[in-house]
CSV table of C-alpha atoms in Angstrom, one decimal:
chain,number,residue,atom,x,y,z
A,3,UNK,CA,32.8,41.2,-222.4
A,4,UNK,CA,36.0,43.2,-222.1
A,5,UNK,CA,34.1,46.5,-222.1
A,6,UNK,CA,31.8,45.1,-219.4
A,7,UNK,CA,34.7,44.0,-217.2
A,8,UNK,CA,36.3,47.5,-217.8
A,9,UNK,CA,33.1,49.2,-216.6
A,10,UNK,CA,32.9,47.0,-213.4
A,11,UNK,CA,36.6,47.5,-212.6
A,12,UNK,CA,36.2,51.3,-212.9
A,13,UNK,CA,33.1,51.3,-210.7
A,14,UNK,CA,34.8,49.1,-208.0
A,15,UNK,CA,38.0,51.2,-207.9
A,16,UNK,CA,36.1,54.5,-207.7
A,17,UNK,CA,33.5,53.3,-205.3
A,18,UNK,CA,35.1,55.2,-202.3
A,19,UNK,CA,34.5,58.4,-204.3
A,20,UNK,CA,31.0,57.9,-205.8
A,21,UNK,CA,29.3,56.1,-202.9
A,22,UNK,CA,29.7,58.9,-200.3
A,23,UNK,CA,28.7,61.4,-203.0
A,24,UNK,CA,25.6,59.4,-203.7
A,25,UNK,CA,24.6,59.4,-200.1
A,26,UNK,CA,25.3,63.1,-199.6
A,27,UNK,CA,23.2,64.1,-202.7
A,28,UNK,CA,20.4,61.7,-201.7
A,29,UNK,CA,20.2,63.6,-198.4
A,30,UNK,CA,20.2,67.0,-200.1
A,31,UNK,CA,17.4,65.9,-202.5
A,32,UNK,CA,15.3,64.7,-199.7
A,33,UNK,CA,15.7,67.9,-197.8
A,34,UNK,CA,15.2,70.2,-200.8
A,35,UNK,CA,12.6,68.3,-202.8
A,36,UNK,CA,11.3,65.6,-200.6
A,37,UNK,CA,10.3,62.2,-201.8
A,38,UNK,CA,10.7,60.4,-204.2
A,39,UNK,CA,14.5,61.0,-204.1
A,40,UNK,CA,15.1,59.1,-207.3
A,41,UNK,CA,13.3,59.6,-210.6
A,42,UNK,CA,12.8,56.5,-212.8
A,43,UNK,CA,11.8,56.4,-216.4
A,44,UNK,CA,11.7,53.7,-219.1
A,45,UNK,CA,14.4,54.3,-221.6
A,46,UNK,CA,15.6,52.3,-224.6
A,47,UNK,CA,18.8,50.3,-224.2
A,48,UNK,CA,20.8,48.1,-226.6
A,49,UNK,CA,18.6,46.9,-229.4
A,50,UNK,CA,15.9,49.4,-228.3
A,51,UNK,CA,14.9,47.2,-225.4
A,52,UNK,CA,13.5,49.2,-222.5
A,53,UNK,CA,15.0,49.5,-219.0
A,54,UNK,CA,14.4,51.6,-216.0
A,55,UNK,CA,16.8,54.6,-215.8
A,56,UNK,CA,17.6,56.0,-212.4
A,57,UNK,CA,18.3,59.7,-211.8
A,58,UNK,CA,18.1,62.1,-208.9
A,59,UNK,CA,14.9,64.1,-208.9
A,60,UNK,CA,15.4,67.7,-210.0
A,61,UNK,CA,11.8,69.0,-210.3
A,62,UNK,CA,9.1,69.9,-207.9
A,63,UNK,CA,5.5,68.6,-208.2
A,64,UNK,CA,4.1,72.1,-208.7
A,65,UNK,CA,0.7,72.1,-210.3
A,66,UNK,CA,-1.8,74.7,-211.6
A,67,UNK,CA,-5.2,75.5,-210.2
A,68,UNK,CA,-6.7,72.5,-212.1
A,69,UNK,CA,-4.2,70.1,-210.7
A,70,UNK,CA,-2.1,69.8,-213.9
A,71,UNK,CA,1.7,69.6,-213.6
A,72,UNK,CA,3.4,72.9,-214.6
A,73,UNK,CA,5.9,73.0,-217.4
A,74,UNK,CA,9.4,71.5,-216.9
A,75,UNK,CA,10.9,75.0,-216.8
A,76,UNK,CA,8.5,76.1,-214.1
A,77,UNK,CA,9.1,72.9,-212.0
A,78,UNK,CA,12.9,72.9,-212.3
A,79,UNK,CA,14.1,74.4,-209.0
A,80,UNK,CA,17.4,76.3,-208.5
A,81,UNK,CA,18.7,73.3,-206.6
A,82,UNK,CA,17.6,71.0,-209.4
A,83,UNK,CA,19.3,73.3,-211.9
A,84,UNK,CA,22.5,73.1,-209.9
A,85,UNK,CA,22.3,69.3,-209.8
A,86,UNK,CA,22.0,69.2,-213.6
A,87,UNK,CA,24.8,71.7,-214.1
A,88,UNK,CA,27.1,69.5,-212.1
A,89,UNK,CA,25.8,66.3,-213.5
A,90,UNK,CA,25.2,65.0,-210.0
A,91,UNK,CA,21.6,64.1,-210.9
A,92,UNK,CA,23.1,61.3,-213.0
A,93,UNK,CA,24.9,59.5,-210.2
A,94,UNK,CA,22.2,56.9,-209.7
A,95,UNK,CA,22.8,55.8,-213.3
A,96,UNK,CA,25.9,54.0,-211.9
A,97,UNK,CA,23.5,51.4,-210.7
A,98,UNK,CA,22.2,51.0,-214.2
A,99,UNK,CA,25.8,50.3,-215.2
A,100,UNK,CA,26.2,47.8,-212.4
A,101,UNK,CA,23.0,46.0,-213.6
A,102,UNK,CA,24.3,45.9,-217.1
A,103,UNK,CA,21.6,48.1,-218.7
A,104,UNK,CA,24.2,50.8,-219.4
A,105,UNK,CA,27.9,51.2,-219.9
A,106,UNK,CA,30.1,54.0,-218.7
A,107,UNK,CA,30.6,55.2,-222.3
A,108,UNK,CA,28.0,55.0,-225.1
A,109,UNK,CA,25.2,57.0,-226.7
A,110,UNK,CA,23.0,58.6,-224.0
A,111,UNK,CA,19.7,56.8,-223.4
A,112,UNK,CA,16.9,59.1,-224.7
A,113,UNK,CA,13.1,58.6,-224.7
A,114,UNK,CA,11.1,55.5,-225.8
A,115,UNK,CA,8.9,57.7,-228.1
A,116,UNK,CA,12.0,58.6,-230.2
A,117,UNK,CA,12.5,55.1,-231.4
A,118,UNK,CA,10.0,55.6,-234.3
A,119,UNK,CA,11.4,58.9,-235.2
A,120,UNK,CA,15.0,57.9,-236.1
A,121,UNK,CA,16.3,57.4,-239.6
A,122,UNK,CA,17.8,53.9,-240.1
A,123,UNK,CA,21.3,55.5,-239.7
A,124,UNK,CA,20.4,57.3,-236.5
A,125,UNK,CA,18.8,54.1,-235.1
A,126,UNK,CA,22.3,52.5,-235.2
A,127,UNK,CA,23.0,54.3,-231.9
A,128,UNK,CA,21.2,51.4,-230.3
A,129,UNK,CA,23.6,48.8,-231.5
A,130,UNK,CA,25.6,49.3,-228.3
A,131,UNK,CA,24.6,49.8,-224.6
A,132,UNK,CA,23.8,53.4,-223.8
A,133,UNK,CA,26.3,55.3,-221.6
A,134,UNK,CA,26.7,57.7,-218.8
A,135,UNK,CA,28.8,59.8,-221.2
A,136,UNK,CA,29.7,59.5,-224.8
A,137,UNK,CA,31.4,61.0,-227.9
A,138,UNK,CA,28.6,63.5,-228.3
A,139,UNK,CA,28.8,64.6,-224.7
A,140,UNK,CA,32.4,65.7,-225.1
A,141,UNK,CA,31.7,67.5,-228.3
A,142,UNK,CA,29.0,69.9,-227.1
A,143,UNK,CA,26.4,67.8,-225.2
A,144,UNK,CA,23.0,69.5,-225.3
A,145,UNK,CA,24.4,72.5,-227.2
A,146,UNK,CA,24.5,70.4,-230.3
A,147,UNK,CA,21.5,69.8,-232.7
A,148,UNK,CA,19.9,66.4,-232.5
A,149,UNK,CA,21.3,65.5,-236.0
A,150,UNK,CA,24.9,66.4,-234.8
A,151,UNK,CA,24.5,64.3,-231.7
A,152,UNK,CA,23.2,61.3,-233.6
A,153,UNK,CA,26.1,61.5,-236.1
A,154,UNK,CA,28.6,61.5,-233.3
A,155,UNK,CA,26.7,58.6,-231.6
A,156,UNK,CA,27.0,56.5,-234.8
A,157,UNK,CA,30.6,57.5,-235.2
A,158,UNK,CA,31.2,56.0,-231.7
A,159,UNK,CA,29.4,52.8,-232.6
A,160,UNK,CA,31.8,52.3,-235.6
A,161,UNK,CA,35.0,53.2,-233.7
A,162,UNK,CA,34.5,52.1,-230.1
A,163,UNK,CA,37.5,50.8,-228.2
A,164,UNK,CA,38.7,50.8,-224.6
A,165,UNK,CA,41.3,53.4,-225.5
A,166,UNK,CA,38.6,55.6,-226.9
A,167,UNK,CA,36.4,55.0,-223.8
A,168,UNK,CA,39.3,56.1,-221.5
A,169,UNK,CA,39.8,59.2,-223.6
A,170,UNK,CA,36.0,60.0,-223.4
A,171,UNK,CA,35.9,59.5,-219.7
A,172,UNK,CA,38.9,61.8,-219.1
A,173,UNK,CA,37.5,64.5,-221.3
A,174,UNK,CA,34.1,64.1,-219.7
A,175,UNK,CA,35.6,65.0,-216.3
A,176,UNK,CA,36.9,68.3,-217.8
A,177,UNK,CA,33.5,69.1,-219.4
A,178,UNK,CA,31.7,68.4,-216.1
A,179,UNK,CA,34.0,70.6,-214.2
A,180,UNK,CA,33.6,73.4,-216.7
A,181,UNK,CA,29.8,72.8,-216.9
A,182,UNK,CA,29.8,72.9,-220.6
A,183,UNK,CA,26.8,72.2,-222.9
A,184,UNK,CA,24.3,71.6,-220.2
A,185,UNK,CA,21.4,73.1,-222.2
A,186,UNK,CA,20.8,75.1,-225.4
A,187,UNK,CA,20.7,78.8,-224.9
A,188,UNK,CA,17.4,79.9,-223.5
A,189,UNK,CA,16.2,76.4,-222.8
A,190,UNK,CA,15.6,75.0,-219.3
A,191,UNK,CA,15.6,71.4,-220.5
A,192,UNK,CA,16.4,69.7,-223.8
A,193,UNK,CA,14.0,70.2,-226.6
A,194,UNK,CA,12.0,67.2,-227.8
A,195,UNK,CA,13.3,65.3,-230.9
A,196,UNK,CA,10.5,65.2,-233.4
A,197,UNK,CA,12.4,63.6,-236.3
A,198,UNK,CA,15.0,64.9,-238.7
A,199,UNK,CA,14.0,66.8,-241.8
A,200,UNK,CA,14.5,65.0,-245.1
A,201,UNK,CA,18.0,65.0,-246.4
A,202,UNK,CA,19.6,65.8,-243.0
C-alpha cells in the first residue's frame, strides 16, 4: 500500500511535466506514423496475470509483396528509433501505473509467451508489480543477457524498499539522458528469450 501511494504521489506531483510531453509526443507520432498512436499488447503483471500495456507506436505497417509484415528491424523508423532511444515511447505506461497494473519501479513487463520459459527462480520476478524502470534497467538495460537481467530482477524482489525505489528512479534519469543500454550491439530490437541453458 505504501509503495502504491508513493507511485500515485510521484505521478501527481510530476503531472505538469509528463502530461504536456505526452500530448506533444502523441502529436508527433500521429504526424510521423499515423494511427494508431498507441500500441497495446498483453503483458504479464504481478502473479503472471495479463494486462494491457500501453506504449507509443514506433514501427510502420510496411509489408512485403504478399502482404506479410516486414521484420521489426525493417519497420522500425528513424523516428521510432529516436523515441526508443529517449524512452519517450514508454510514456503511456504511466497510465498503467495509474490503473495499478504497474509500479514506477519493478521488473520490466515482458511477453506472455516467456512465462513457460522461466526457471522457478526467474519466475519470482512476477512476485511484484512490473515497473517502468527497475534494478536491471540501471545496470545495463538491454545490453545485459537475459540471465543477468533476471538475476537483477529477483534481487530487487528480495530487497525492495522506498529508499531503493527513489535511488533507482534517480539513476534511471541519468541513464535515459545518456541513452545507455537501449539495445544490444547490432540489434534493432531486443532478442527473444527462448529459455536459459541448464545450469545458468
